[in-house]
GROMACS .gro file of C-alpha atoms in nm:
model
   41
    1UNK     CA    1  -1.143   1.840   1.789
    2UNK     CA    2  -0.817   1.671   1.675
    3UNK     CA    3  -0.996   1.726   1.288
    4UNK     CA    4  -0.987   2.118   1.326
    5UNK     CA    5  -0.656   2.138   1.514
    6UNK     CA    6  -0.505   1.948   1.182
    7UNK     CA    7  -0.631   2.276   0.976
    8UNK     CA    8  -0.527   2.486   1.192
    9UNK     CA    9  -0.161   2.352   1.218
   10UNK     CA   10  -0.188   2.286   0.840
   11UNK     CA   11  -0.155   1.922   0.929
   12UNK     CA   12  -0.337   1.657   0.628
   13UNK     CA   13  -0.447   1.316   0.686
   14UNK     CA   14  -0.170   1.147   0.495
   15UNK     CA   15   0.104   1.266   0.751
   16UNK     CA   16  -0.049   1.020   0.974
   17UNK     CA   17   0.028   0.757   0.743
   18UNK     CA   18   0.332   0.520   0.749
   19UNK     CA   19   0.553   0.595   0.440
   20UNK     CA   20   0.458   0.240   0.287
   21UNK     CA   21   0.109   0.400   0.234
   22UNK     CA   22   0.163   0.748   0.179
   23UNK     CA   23   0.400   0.636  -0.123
   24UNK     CA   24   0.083   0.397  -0.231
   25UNK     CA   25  -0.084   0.723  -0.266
   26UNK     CA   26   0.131   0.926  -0.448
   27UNK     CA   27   0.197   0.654  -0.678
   28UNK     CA   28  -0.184   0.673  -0.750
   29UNK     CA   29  -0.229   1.043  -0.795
   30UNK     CA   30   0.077   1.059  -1.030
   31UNK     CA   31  -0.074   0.774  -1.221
   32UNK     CA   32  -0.394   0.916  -1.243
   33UNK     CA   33  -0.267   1.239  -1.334
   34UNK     CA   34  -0.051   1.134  -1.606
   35UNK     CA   35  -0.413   0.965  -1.742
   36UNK     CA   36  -0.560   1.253  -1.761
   37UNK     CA   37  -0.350   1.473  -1.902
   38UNK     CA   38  -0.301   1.180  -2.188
   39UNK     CA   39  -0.712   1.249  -2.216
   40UNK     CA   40  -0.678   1.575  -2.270
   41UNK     CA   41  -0.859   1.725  -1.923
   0.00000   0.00000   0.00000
């Protein structure tokens, strides 16, 4: 229930993070971005 309240508030997983991991996460997606764009994707 709590899963499809979340979509309907517009509420994602990572806002239940602390801000220690949420930063480990973006960290990763703008890494792994940047190596794919260097690929050519």
């Amino acid at each position: 229930v709590q899963h499809e309240m979340d979509h309907l508030m517009g509420k994602v997983f990572v806002e239940y993070l602390s801000p220690l991991k949420r930063d480990r996460i973006k960290t990763k997606m703008i890494k792994k971005t940047r190596d794919e764009q260097g690929r050519g994707r």
